[in-house]
Amino acid sequence: MRGLACILMFQTHCYDAWLGGDSRKTTFFMWSQLGGTLPAPLFLFLAGISFALVTDKLHRKGFPAAQIARTTIRRGAEIFALGLLFRLQEYLIAWGWAPWSDLFRVDILNTIGVSMMLMGAVCGLVLSLVSSLGQRFRARSSLGVTALGVALGVSLLTPVLWTTWRPGWLPWPLESYINGVHNLGQPQPWLFPIFPWAAFAFAGLAVGFFLLSDWGREREAVTFVLAGVGGIGLTYVAHWLDLRGPQIYPVYDFWHTSPNFFLIRVGLLLMILSAAYAWCRWGAGQWGFSPLVQMGQTSLLVYWVHIEFVYGRFSILPKRVVDIRTASLGLLTIFLSMLLLSLLRTNLKGRGEGVWRWFREPLRAN
């Protein structure tokens, strides 16, 4: 699924960065950008599932709740620090024309890091309560229900935190983590604030604990099929609510803050999760080398590198002037280059000491 997120991310960024003129007015470009609504939810959703796996493993090993919280929050802080480092790198590379405010842009890595820290705090609190209440309460179900509640709460609060309840009393670098206001006076849809994006991470956390439940482990295939069926149902229900449900918000923005759009995307994520399971267990994922699986193993690296060759100073094509054919060739180049980079990273992982030793031998001989 991370590999699929990388592919969708590449095509969205490439066509957005390079297409120009009438090419930006085509149906092709519209569908390209619509596909771009999935990569960020996929990355956050998968971060939540991975977080559930780690938390469950630590809990089964007998780690106390406070230690589990510290361990997971620390990992989230590391991702957040990488997000800040990425922003600093981009600012330095673009020195001279990038505004200083870019250093405080809330990007996807920042949000993943913050979401992981929030999940660590929530899981630590729930596990502490479960421990104090005794064996009558199951940890996994308690964690899953709480995560689901937080996801829905974040989604439901998003419309008002972007409009009537905006925390304008906060400095804009802090408010931007709430609603993506940046320094532009109003929330920006191209940023990744906690509301609504952290909701996808908590949705993944809830799904992760469902998959790890005793019932889910004993009926693995059925569990993933149910996830797909549930995703279809959730999508239809959310669409029906958007068309006929009561309007409770003073300002309604379907594409950016609507809880119904959040539910539709969660439904799509569940369908993708089910399809990915079928692909890996019964489909082409069993045939041998898979570019999607390979790319997914190094998603952070290819995300970090491709941005500079698409949007940055070293873009391989001129920005916003080329046609669909040229941009598609550029996309193919980016995909193959990032796949090669991913393979190099995987094959060289853990061999740094050996490579360094090989390099030093001629120097010692001389």
mmCIF file of C-alpha atoms in Angstrom:
data_model
loop_
_atom_site.group_PDB
_atom_site.id
_atom_site.type_symbol
_atom_site.label_atom_id
_atom_site.label_comp_id
_atom_site.label_asym_id
_atom_site.label_seq_id
_atom_site.Cartn_x
_atom_site.Cartn_y
_atom_site.Cartn_z
ATOM 1 C CA MET A 1 0.000 0.000 0.000
ATOM 2 C CA ARG A 2 2.890 2.378 0.631
ATOM 3 C CA GLY A 3 4.161 1.571 -2.849
ATOM 4 C CA LEU A 4 0.769 2.478 -4.293
ATOM 5 C CA ALA A 5 0.833 5.707 -2.293
ATOM 6 C CA CYS A 6 4.249 6.496 -3.809
ATOM 7 C CA ILE A 7 2.956 5.942 -7.367
ATOM 8 C CA LEU A 8 -0.085 8.139 -6.787
ATOM 9 C CA MET A 9 2.135 10.756 -5.176
ATOM 10 C CA PHE A 10 4.571 10.757 -8.123
ATOM 11 C CA GLN A 11 1.862 11.235 -10.737
ATOM 12 C CA THR A 12 0.117 13.968 -8.761
ATOM 13 C CA HIS A 13 3.296 15.927 -8.133
ATOM 14 C CA CYS A 14 4.692 15.495 -11.639
ATOM 15 C CA TYR A 15 1.580 16.580 -13.503
ATOM 16 C CA ASP A 16 0.942 19.426 -11.062
ATOM 17 C CA ALA A 17 4.520 20.704 -11.314
ATOM 18 C CA TRP A 18 5.083 20.369 -15.066
ATOM 19 C CA LEU A 19 1.822 20.640 -17.000
ATOM 20 C CA GLY A 20 1.116 24.066 -18.400
ATOM 21 C CA GLY A 21 -1.328 25.984 -20.552
ATOM 22 C CA ASP A 22 -4.378 24.125 -21.806
ATOM 23 C CA SER A 23 -3.079 20.827 -20.392
ATOM 24 C CA ARG A 24 -4.088 22.057 -16.943
ATOM 25 C CA LYS A 25 -7.689 22.462 -18.099
ATOM 26 C CA THR A 26 -8.134 18.863 -19.269
ATOM 27 C CA THR A 27 -10.130 16.038 -17.703
ATOM 28 C CA PHE A 28 -6.859 14.104 -17.519
ATOM 29 C CA PHE A 29 -5.351 16.698 -15.189
ATOM 30 C CA MET A 30 -8.522 16.795 -13.088
ATOM 31 C CA TRP A 31 -8.424 13.020 -12.516
ATOM 32 C CA SER A 32 -4.690 13.182 -11.829
ATOM 33 C CA GLN A 33 -5.230 15.668 -9.043
ATOM 34 C CA LEU A 34 -8.238 13.767 -7.729
ATOM 35 C CA GLY A 35 -5.952 10.741 -7.371
ATOM 36 C CA GLY A 36 -3.724 13.023 -5.352
ATOM 37 C CA THR A 37 -6.284 13.044 -2.535
ATOM 38 C CA LEU A 38 -5.219 9.483 -1.593
ATOM 39 C CA PRO A 39 -1.421 9.406 -0.956
ATOM 40 C CA ALA A 40 -1.469 11.451 2.271
ATOM 41 C CA PRO A 41 -4.401 9.479 3.768
ATOM 42 C CA LEU A 42 -2.654 6.238 2.749
ATOM 43 C CA PHE A 43 0.608 7.197 4.476
ATOM 44 C CA LEU A 44 -1.201 8.308 7.641
ATOM 45 C CA PHE A 45 -3.552 5.307 7.646
ATOM 46 C CA LEU A 46 -0.615 2.914 7.325
ATOM 47 C CA ALA A 47 1.273 4.785 10.042
ATOM 48 C CA GLY A 48 -1.700 4.070 12.307
ATOM 49 C CA ILE A 49 -1.746 0.361 11.433
ATOM 50 C CA SER A 50 2.015 0.084 12.000
ATOM 51 C CA PHE A 51 1.603 1.928 15.291
ATOM 52 C CA ALA A 52 -0.984 -0.626 16.400
ATOM 53 C CA LEU A 53 1.434 -3.460 15.585
ATOM 54 C CA VAL A 54 4.231 -1.869 17.627
ATOM 55 C CA THR A 55 1.995 -0.981 20.570
ATOM 56 C CA ASP A 56 0.444 -4.455 20.679
ATOM 57 C CA LYS A 57 3.871 -6.104 20.532
ATOM 58 C CA LEU A 58 5.204 -3.994 23.404
ATOM 59 C CA HIS A 59 2.059 -4.621 25.456
ATOM 60 C CA ARG A 60 2.282 -8.400 24.954
ATOM 61 C CA LYS A 61 5.907 -8.309 26.099
ATOM 62 C CA GLY A 62 4.750 -6.825 29.380
ATOM 63 C CA PHE A 63 6.045 -3.289 28.952
ATOM 64 C CA PRO A 64 4.301 -0.840 31.312
ATOM 65 C CA ALA A 65 1.969 1.728 29.782
ATOM 66 C CA ALA A 66 4.288 4.643 30.559
ATOM 67 C CA GLN A 67 7.210 2.968 28.798
ATOM 68 C CA ILE A 68 5.073 2.123 25.754
ATOM 69 C CA ALA A 69 3.993 5.760 25.581
ATOM 70 C CA ARG A 70 7.584 7.026 25.870
ATOM 71 C CA THR A 71 8.858 4.627 23.196
ATOM 72 C CA THR A 72 6.146 5.422 20.670
ATOM 73 C CA ILE A 73 6.128 9.165 21.341
ATOM 74 C CA ARG A 74 9.902 9.212 20.860
ATOM 75 C CA ARG A 75 9.499 7.571 17.457
ATOM 76 C CA GLY A 76 6.912 10.166 16.502
ATOM 77 C CA ALA A 77 9.274 12.919 17.640
ATOM 78 C CA GLU A 78 11.983 11.481 15.379
ATOM 79 C CA ILE A 79 9.653 11.629 12.354
ATOM 80 C CA PHE A 80 8.651 15.166 13.319
ATOM 81 C CA ALA A 81 12.327 16.161 13.537
ATOM 82 C CA LEU A 82 12.890 14.683 10.070
ATOM 83 C CA GLY A 83 10.004 16.821 8.821
ATOM 84 C CA LEU A 84 11.675 19.939 10.232
ATOM 85 C CA LEU A 85 15.002 18.876 8.709
ATOM 86 C CA PHE A 86 13.311 18.381 5.342
ATOM 87 C CA ARG A 87 11.864 21.880 5.486
ATOM 88 C CA LEU A 88 15.299 23.291 6.346
ATOM 89 C CA GLN A 89 16.890 21.411 3.441
ATOM 90 C CA GLU A 90 14.278 22.685 0.994
ATOM 91 C CA TYR A 91 14.743 26.247 2.239
ATOM 92 C CA LEU A 92 18.531 26.121 1.887
ATOM 93 C CA ILE A 93 18.379 24.593 -1.595
ATOM 94 C CA ALA A 94 15.918 27.278 -2.650
ATOM 95 C CA TRP A 95 17.939 30.031 -0.975
ATOM 96 C CA GLY A 96 17.258 33.375 -2.571
ATOM 97 C CA TRP A 97 13.696 32.850 -3.738
ATOM 98 C CA ALA A 98 11.993 30.745 -1.034
ATOM 99 C CA PRO A 99 10.261 32.831 1.687
ATOM 100 C CA TRP A 100 11.452 32.322 5.259
ATOM 101 C CA SER A 101 7.924 31.235 6.218
ATOM 102 C CA ASP A 102 8.541 27.968 4.313
ATOM 103 C CA LEU A 103 10.547 26.836 7.341
ATOM 104 C CA PHE A 104 7.257 26.630 9.269
ATOM 105 C CA ARG A 105 5.159 24.956 6.578
ATOM 106 C CA VAL A 106 3.108 22.060 7.971
ATOM 107 C CA ASP A 107 3.956 19.250 5.563
ATOM 108 C CA ILE A 108 3.015 15.577 5.576
ATOM 109 C CA LEU A 109 6.092 14.434 7.558
ATOM 110 C CA ASN A 110 5.336 16.965 10.288
ATOM 111 C CA THR A 111 1.781 15.689 10.534
ATOM 112 C CA ILE A 112 2.803 12.029 10.594
ATOM 113 C CA GLY A 113 5.200 12.797 13.439
ATOM 114 C CA VAL A 114 2.631 14.777 15.432
ATOM 115 C CA SER A 115 -0.026 12.116 14.821
ATOM 116 C CA MET A 116 2.308 9.407 16.102
ATOM 117 C CA MET A 117 3.027 11.410 19.248
ATOM 118 C CA LEU A 118 -0.702 11.902 19.801
ATOM 119 C CA MET A 119 -1.351 8.181 19.245
ATOM 120 C CA GLY A 120 1.412 7.350 21.722
ATOM 121 C CA ALA A 121 -0.135 9.592 24.357
ATOM 122 C CA VAL A 122 -3.648 8.211 23.775
ATOM 123 C CA CYS A 123 -2.481 4.569 23.829
ATOM 124 C CA GLY A 124 -0.459 5.153 26.984
ATOM 125 C CA LEU A 125 -3.472 6.693 28.719
ATOM 126 C CA VAL A 126 -5.843 3.909 27.626
ATOM 127 C CA LEU A 127 -3.422 1.165 28.671
ATOM 128 C CA SER A 128 -2.990 2.821 32.071
ATOM 129 C CA LEU A 129 -6.760 2.890 32.577
ATOM 130 C CA VAL A 130 -7.138 -0.711 31.388
ATOM 131 C CA SER A 131 -4.427 -1.822 33.798
ATOM 132 C CA SER A 132 -6.081 -0.057 36.712
ATOM 133 C CA LEU A 133 -9.539 -1.469 35.887
ATOM 134 C CA GLY A 134 -8.340 -5.080 35.766
ATOM 135 C CA GLN A 135 -9.006 -7.967 33.386
ATOM 136 C CA ARG A 136 -12.653 -7.156 32.704
ATOM 137 C CA PHE A 137 -11.549 -4.824 29.915
ATOM 138 C CA ARG A 138 -9.591 -6.018 26.911
ATOM 139 C CA ALA A 139 -6.698 -3.783 25.910
ATOM 140 C CA ARG A 140 -7.031 -4.203 22.129
ATOM 141 C CA SER A 141 -10.765 -3.499 22.012
ATOM 142 C CA SER A 142 -10.376 -0.517 24.345
ATOM 143 C CA LEU A 143 -7.571 0.891 22.235
ATOM 144 C CA GLY A 144 -9.487 0.298 19.003
ATOM 145 C CA VAL A 145 -12.712 1.915 20.207
ATOM 146 C CA THR A 146 -10.811 4.904 21.605
ATOM 147 C CA ALA A 147 -8.865 5.354 18.364
ATOM 148 C CA LEU A 148 -12.098 5.237 16.375
ATOM 149 C CA GLY A 149 -13.651 7.833 18.664
ATOM 150 C CA VAL A 150 -10.652 10.159 18.312
ATOM 151 C CA ALA A 151 -10.722 9.797 14.510
ATOM 152 C CA LEU A 152 -14.398 10.741 14.363
ATOM 153 C CA GLY A 153 -13.876 13.579 16.846
ATOM 154 C CA VAL A 154 -11.051 15.100 14.824
ATOM 155 C CA SER A 155 -13.113 14.848 11.641
ATOM 156 C CA LEU A 156 -16.218 16.398 13.209
ATOM 157 C CA LEU A 157 -14.268 19.320 14.703
ATOM 158 C CA THR A 158 -12.394 20.138 11.495
ATOM 159 C CA PRO A 159 -15.067 22.318 9.786
ATOM 160 C CA VAL A 160 -15.449 24.680 12.755
ATOM 161 C CA LEU A 161 -11.719 24.856 13.527
ATOM 162 C CA TRP A 162 -11.204 26.002 9.942
ATOM 163 C CA THR A 163 -13.964 28.629 10.170
ATOM 164 C CA THR A 164 -15.973 29.807 13.175
ATOM 165 C CA TRP A 165 -13.774 28.349 15.932
ATOM 166 C CA ARG A 166 -10.404 29.251 14.456
ATOM 167 C CA PRO A 167 -7.793 29.652 17.247
ATOM 168 C CA GLY A 168 -6.617 33.006 15.888
ATOM 169 C CA TRP A 169 -5.147 33.899 19.272
ATOM 170 C CA LEU A 170 -2.285 31.469 18.598
ATOM 171 C CA PRO A 171 0.843 32.558 16.700
ATOM 172 C CA TRP A 172 0.364 31.480 13.068
ATOM 173 C CA PRO A 173 3.139 28.799 13.145
ATOM 174 C CA LEU A 174 1.178 27.079 15.935
ATOM 175 C CA GLU A 175 -2.297 27.739 14.540
ATOM 176 C CA SER A 176 -1.113 26.267 11.263
ATOM 177 C CA TYR A 177 -0.804 22.870 12.962
ATOM 178 C CA ILE A 178 -4.499 23.140 13.859
ATOM 179 C CA ASN A 179 -5.965 24.324 10.560
ATOM 180 C CA GLY A 180 -3.136 25.004 8.081
ATOM 181 C CA VAL A 181 -3.516 28.780 8.148
ATOM 182 C CA HIS A 182 0.240 29.315 7.574
ATOM 183 C CA ASN A 183 0.886 33.092 7.419
ATOM 184 C CA LEU A 184 -1.788 33.734 4.796
ATOM 185 C CA GLY A 185 -4.714 34.708 6.998
ATOM 186 C CA GLN A 186 -6.944 31.696 6.267
ATOM 187 C CA PRO A 187 -6.571 27.879 6.161
ATOM 188 C CA GLN A 188 -4.748 26.556 3.107
ATOM 189 C CA PRO A 189 -5.950 23.257 1.548
ATOM 190 C CA TRP A 190 -2.454 22.347 0.311
ATOM 191 C CA LEU A 191 -1.099 21.981 3.856
ATOM 192 C CA PHE A 192 -1.483 19.075 6.297
ATOM 193 C CA PRO A 193 -2.742 20.284 9.703
ATOM 194 C CA ILE A 194 -3.802 17.944 12.493
ATOM 195 C CA PHE A 195 -7.443 18.663 11.628
ATOM 196 C CA PRO A 196 -8.425 16.669 9.586
ATOM 197 C CA TRP A 197 -5.283 14.712 8.668
ATOM 198 C CA ALA A 198 -4.532 13.099 12.045
ATOM 199 C CA ALA A 199 -7.949 11.444 11.829
ATOM 200 C CA PHE A 200 -6.618 9.101 9.125
ATOM 201 C CA ALA A 201 -3.826 7.941 11.442
ATOM 202 C CA PHE A 202 -6.289 7.196 14.244
ATOM 203 C CA ALA A 203 -8.569 5.406 11.765
ATOM 204 C CA GLY A 204 -5.597 3.230 10.808
ATOM 205 C CA LEU A 205 -4.876 2.659 14.493
ATOM 206 C CA ALA A 206 -8.433 1.430 15.046
ATOM 207 C CA VAL A 207 -8.255 -0.863 12.010
ATOM 208 C CA GLY A 208 -4.877 -2.163 13.160
ATOM 209 C CA PHE A 209 -6.230 -3.255 16.538
ATOM 210 C CA PHE A 210 -9.221 -4.865 14.806
ATOM 211 C CA LEU A 211 -6.864 -6.890 12.604
ATOM 212 C CA LEU A 212 -4.823 -7.871 15.684
ATOM 213 C CA SER A 213 -7.827 -9.030 17.700
ATOM 214 C CA ASP A 214 -8.121 -12.707 18.509
ATOM 215 C CA TRP A 215 -11.136 -12.953 16.183
ATOM 216 C CA GLY A 216 -9.238 -11.195 13.404
ATOM 217 C CA ARG A 217 -6.136 -13.371 13.773
ATOM 218 C CA GLU A 218 -8.180 -16.578 13.667
ATOM 219 C CA ARG A 219 -10.093 -15.456 10.550
ATOM 220 C CA GLU A 220 -7.477 -13.446 8.703
ATOM 221 C CA ALA A 221 -8.907 -13.725 5.178
ATOM 222 C CA VAL A 222 -12.472 -13.101 6.353
ATOM 223 C CA THR A 223 -11.290 -10.066 8.321
ATOM 224 C CA PHE A 224 -9.743 -8.425 5.271
ATOM 225 C CA VAL A 225 -12.789 -9.237 3.126
ATOM 226 C CA LEU A 226 -15.015 -7.656 5.767
ATOM 227 C CA ALA A 227 -12.765 -4.600 5.735
ATOM 228 C CA GLY A 228 -13.334 -4.229 1.995
ATOM 229 C CA VAL A 229 -17.093 -4.756 2.284
ATOM 230 C CA GLY A 230 -17.223 -2.311 5.166
ATOM 231 C CA GLY A 231 -15.324 0.202 3.073
ATOM 232 C CA ILE A 232 -17.883 -0.046 0.286
ATOM 233 C CA GLY A 233 -20.721 0.393 2.757
ATOM 234 C CA LEU A 234 -19.031 3.336 4.471
ATOM 235 C CA THR A 235 -18.496 5.083 1.139
ATOM 236 C CA TYR A 236 -22.147 4.736 0.153
ATOM 237 C CA VAL A 237 -23.414 5.864 3.565
ATOM 238 C CA ALA A 238 -21.136 8.921 3.556
ATOM 239 C CA HIS A 239 -22.234 9.828 0.031
ATOM 240 C CA TRP A 240 -25.886 9.493 1.048
ATOM 241 C CA LEU A 241 -25.310 11.708 4.108
ATOM 242 C CA ASP A 242 -23.644 14.328 1.939
ATOM 243 C CA LEU A 243 -26.637 14.427 -0.417
ATOM 244 C CA ARG A 244 -29.509 14.084 2.057
ATOM 245 C CA GLY A 245 -28.137 14.360 5.582
ATOM 246 C CA PRO A 246 -28.749 17.333 7.895
ATOM 247 C CA GLN A 247 -26.423 20.314 7.512
ATOM 248 C CA ILE A 248 -25.024 21.180 10.958
ATOM 249 C CA TYR A 249 -22.093 23.405 9.982
ATOM 250 C CA PRO A 250 -22.358 27.127 9.205
ATOM 251 C CA VAL A 251 -19.685 26.740 6.512
ATOM 252 C CA TYR A 252 -19.555 23.503 4.509
ATOM 253 C CA ASP A 253 -16.565 22.607 2.318
ATOM 254 C CA PHE A 254 -16.885 19.040 1.016
ATOM 255 C CA TRP A 255 -13.420 18.706 -0.552
ATOM 256 C CA HIS A 256 -11.403 20.062 2.368
ATOM 257 C CA THR A 257 -13.152 19.777 5.734
ATOM 258 C CA SER A 258 -16.287 17.663 5.312
ATOM 259 C CA PRO A 259 -16.596 14.651 7.671
ATOM 260 C CA ASN A 260 -18.470 12.935 4.828
ATOM 261 C CA PHE A 261 -15.464 13.259 2.520
ATOM 262 C CA PHE A 262 -13.293 11.913 5.344
ATOM 263 C CA LEU A 263 -15.563 8.855 5.646
ATOM 264 C CA ILE A 264 -15.530 8.322 1.887
ATOM 265 C CA ARG A 265 -11.734 8.312 1.868
ATOM 266 C CA VAL A 266 -11.597 5.947 4.852
ATOM 267 C CA GLY A 267 -13.945 3.663 2.916
ATOM 268 C CA LEU A 268 -11.598 3.782 -0.065
ATOM 269 C CA LEU A 269 -8.645 3.029 2.214
ATOM 270 C CA LEU A 270 -10.422 -0.039 3.574
ATOM 271 C CA MET A 271 -11.125 -1.236 0.035
ATOM 272 C CA ILE A 272 -7.476 -0.705 -0.920
ATOM 273 C CA LEU A 273 -6.391 -2.582 2.213
ATOM 274 C CA SER A 274 -8.579 -5.544 1.253
ATOM 275 C CA ALA A 275 -7.351 -5.481 -2.353
ATOM 276 C CA ALA A 276 -3.716 -5.260 -1.216
ATOM 277 C CA TYR A 277 -4.190 -8.333 0.980
ATOM 278 C CA ALA A 278 -5.709 -10.281 -1.938
ATOM 279 C CA TRP A 279 -2.902 -9.080 -4.244
ATOM 280 C CA CYS A 280 -0.177 -10.206 -1.845
ATOM 281 C CA ARG A 281 -1.788 -13.510 -0.829
ATOM 282 C CA TRP A 282 -3.404 -14.751 -4.037
ATOM 283 C CA GLY A 283 -2.401 -12.350 -6.799
ATOM 284 C CA ALA A 284 0.668 -11.036 -8.585
ATOM 285 C CA GLY A 285 2.295 -10.145 -5.279
ATOM 286 C CA GLN A 286 3.243 -13.837 -5.078
ATOM 287 C CA TRP A 287 4.901 -13.939 -8.493
ATOM 288 C CA GLY A 288 8.268 -12.510 -7.502
ATOM 289 C CA PHE A 289 9.713 -9.008 -7.581
ATOM 290 C CA SER A 290 7.112 -6.279 -7.043
ATOM 291 C CA PRO A 291 7.998 -2.618 -7.727
ATOM 292 C CA LEU A 292 5.178 -1.537 -5.413
ATOM 293 C CA VAL A 293 6.443 -3.639 -2.506
ATOM 294 C CA GLN A 294 10.007 -2.490 -3.133
ATOM 295 C CA MET A 295 9.037 1.171 -3.276
ATOM 296 C CA GLY A 296 6.964 0.853 -0.142
ATOM 297 C CA GLN A 297 9.968 -0.378 1.835
ATOM 298 C CA THR A 298 11.773 2.921 1.250
ATOM 299 C CA SER A 299 8.820 5.309 0.964
ATOM 300 C CA LEU A 300 10.403 7.979 3.158
ATOM 301 C CA LEU A 301 13.569 8.052 1.057
ATOM 302 C CA VAL A 302 11.825 8.267 -2.314
ATOM 303 C CA TYR A 303 9.444 10.915 -0.964
ATOM 304 C CA TRP A 304 12.375 12.972 0.289
ATOM 305 C CA VAL A 305 14.402 12.733 -2.928
ATOM 306 C CA HIS A 306 11.733 12.985 -5.638
ATOM 307 C CA ILE A 307 10.397 16.311 -4.350
ATOM 308 C CA GLU A 308 13.597 18.107 -5.340
ATOM 309 C CA PHE A 309 13.572 16.650 -8.872
ATOM 310 C CA VAL A 310 9.913 17.566 -9.389
ATOM 311 C CA TYR A 311 9.250 20.813 -7.516
ATOM 312 C CA GLY A 312 12.733 21.914 -6.518
ATOM 313 C CA ARG A 313 15.673 23.704 -8.070
ATOM 314 C CA PHE A 314 16.820 20.484 -9.773
ATOM 315 C CA SER A 315 13.504 19.751 -11.506
ATOM 316 C CA ILE A 316 14.121 17.508 -14.540
ATOM 317 C CA LEU A 317 11.520 19.426 -16.605
ATOM 318 C CA PRO A 318 10.566 23.115 -16.761
ATOM 319 C CA LYS A 319 7.654 23.905 -14.503
ATOM 320 C CA ARG A 320 4.121 24.479 -15.801
ATOM 321 C CA VAL A 321 4.970 24.682 -19.497
ATOM 322 C CA VAL A 322 5.018 21.111 -20.911
ATOM 323 C CA ASP A 323 2.266 18.955 -22.429
ATOM 324 C CA ILE A 324 0.822 15.673 -21.124
ATOM 325 C CA ARG A 325 3.130 13.491 -23.237
ATOM 326 C CA THR A 326 6.312 15.205 -22.029
ATOM 327 C CA ALA A 327 5.145 15.223 -18.423
ATOM 328 C CA SER A 328 4.293 11.509 -18.681
ATOM 329 C CA LEU A 329 7.815 10.749 -19.889
ATOM 330 C CA GLY A 330 9.124 12.755 -16.958
ATOM 331 C CA LEU A 331 6.881 10.758 -14.630
ATOM 332 C CA LEU A 332 8.263 7.505 -16.045
ATOM 333 C CA THR A 333 11.800 8.823 -15.487
ATOM 334 C CA ILE A 334 11.013 9.743 -11.889
ATOM 335 C CA PHE A 335 9.416 6.337 -11.244
ATOM 336 C CA LEU A 336 12.351 4.355 -12.662
ATOM 337 C CA SER A 337 14.898 6.554 -10.892
ATOM 338 C CA MET A 338 13.155 6.226 -7.541
ATOM 339 C CA LEU A 339 12.798 2.463 -8.027
ATOM 340 C CA LEU A 340 16.543 2.235 -8.694
ATOM 341 C CA LEU A 341 17.245 4.384 -5.642
ATOM 342 C CA SER A 342 15.002 2.122 -3.563
ATOM 343 C CA LEU A 343 16.831 -0.989 -4.768
ATOM 344 C CA LEU A 344 20.201 0.575 -4.001
ATOM 345 C CA ARG A 345 19.030 1.530 -0.530
ATOM 346 C CA THR A 346 17.750 -1.973 0.176
ATOM 347 C CA ASN A 347 20.848 -3.729 -1.162
ATOM 348 C CA LEU A 348 23.278 -1.427 0.642
ATOM 349 C CA LYS A 349 21.414 -1.469 3.950
ATOM 350 C CA GLY A 350 23.699 -2.800 6.659
ATOM 351 C CA ARG A 351 26.703 -2.880 4.331
ATOM 352 C CA GLY A 352 28.003 0.580 5.062
ATOM 353 C CA GLU A 353 30.807 -0.695 7.274
ATOM 354 C CA GLY A 354 31.939 -3.173 4.606
ATOM 355 C CA VAL A 355 31.905 -0.530 1.885
ATOM 356 C CA TRP A 356 33.880 1.834 4.073
ATOM 357 C CA ARG A 357 36.425 -0.904 4.839
ATOM 358 C CA TRP A 358 36.767 -1.683 1.099
ATOM 359 C CA PHE A 359 37.360 2.008 0.386
ATOM 360 C CA ARG A 360 40.005 2.360 3.111
ATOM 361 C CA GLU A 361 42.133 -0.632 2.088
ATOM 362 C CA PRO A 362 43.763 1.098 -0.939
ATOM 363 C CA LEU A 363 44.456 4.127 1.222
ATOM 364 C CA ARG A 364 46.261 1.987 3.798
ATOM 365 C CA ALA A 365 48.227 0.219 1.056
ATOM 366 C CA ASN A 366 49.464 3.553 -0.262
#
